[in-house]
């Protein structure tokens, strides 16, 4: 589904405020940043994340993205354990700018994936917010 020039795959769930996507496969949650999120951040030059084996909860800084104009620390309402970090993205953060939906950042094993699912929006629920944000971004770029 599209909002302006930004693409949002139907099969993912979204945190529209933080521009995060998640994919739930059984009890594994894959986490990344949306197409719109990478655009707003600008060219991402550094990604840091929790290490494999670390426990995370809603107070944990799960990962940090840095660009020339912004540093974003991401906390998510997920409790679990980091089981995989995308080392390719850590080594080459611009992959997020190139293809944000294949450039996932971390995978987390959770006890109750249904609890996680309740805290995120499917694409149809998220689309009104994404469309509003896309319109705002178009106005900002056309006035500069």
PDB file of C-alpha atoms in Angstrom, residues 1-10 14 35-36 101 123-124 126-132 134-135:
ATOM      1  CA  UNK A   1       0.000   0.000   0.000  1.00  0.00           C
ATOM      2  CA  UNK A   2       1.238   3.518  -0.701  1.00  0.00           C
ATOM      3  CA  UNK A   3       0.958   6.841   1.063  1.00  0.00           C
ATOM      4  CA  UNK A   4       2.322   9.509  -1.248  1.00  0.00           C
ATOM      5  CA  UNK A   5       5.643   8.205  -2.560  1.00  0.00           C
ATOM      6  CA  UNK A   6       6.109   5.863   0.410  1.00  0.00           C
ATOM      7  CA  UNK A   7       5.475   2.133   0.331  1.00  0.00           C
ATOM      8  CA  UNK A   8       4.097   0.064   3.238  1.00  0.00           C
ATOM      9  CA  UNK A   9       3.901  -3.730   2.749  1.00  0.00           C
ATOM     10  CA  UNK A  10       0.502  -5.180   3.657  1.00  0.00           C
ATOM     11  CA  UNK A  14       3.450  -0.635  12.196  1.00  0.00           C
ATOM     12  CA  UNK A  35      10.250   3.758   4.057  1.00  0.00           C
ATOM     13  CA  UNK A  36       8.898   7.043   5.399  1.00  0.00           C
ATOM     14  CA  UNK A 101      11.964  -3.568   4.308  1.00  0.00           C
ATOM     15  CA  UNK A 123      -1.479  -1.354   7.283  1.00  0.00           C
ATOM     16  CA  UNK A 124      -5.170  -0.402   7.028  1.00  0.00           C
ATOM     17  CA  UNK A 126      -1.878   2.831   9.997  1.00  0.00           C
ATOM     18  CA  UNK A 127      -2.619   4.248   6.540  1.00  0.00           C
ATOM     19  CA  UNK A 128      -4.608   7.371   7.592  1.00  0.00           C
ATOM     20  CA  UNK A 129      -1.683   8.503   9.764  1.00  0.00           C
ATOM     21  CA  UNK A 130       0.867   7.670   7.065  1.00  0.00           C
ATOM     22  CA  UNK A 131      -1.161   9.559   4.439  1.00  0.00           C
ATOM     23  CA  UNK A 132      -1.406  12.621   6.679  1.00  0.00           C
ATOM     24  CA  UNK A 134       3.083  12.009   3.574  1.00  0.00           C
ATOM     25  CA  UNK A 135       0.980  15.096   2.737  1.00  0.00           C
TER      26      UNK A 135
END
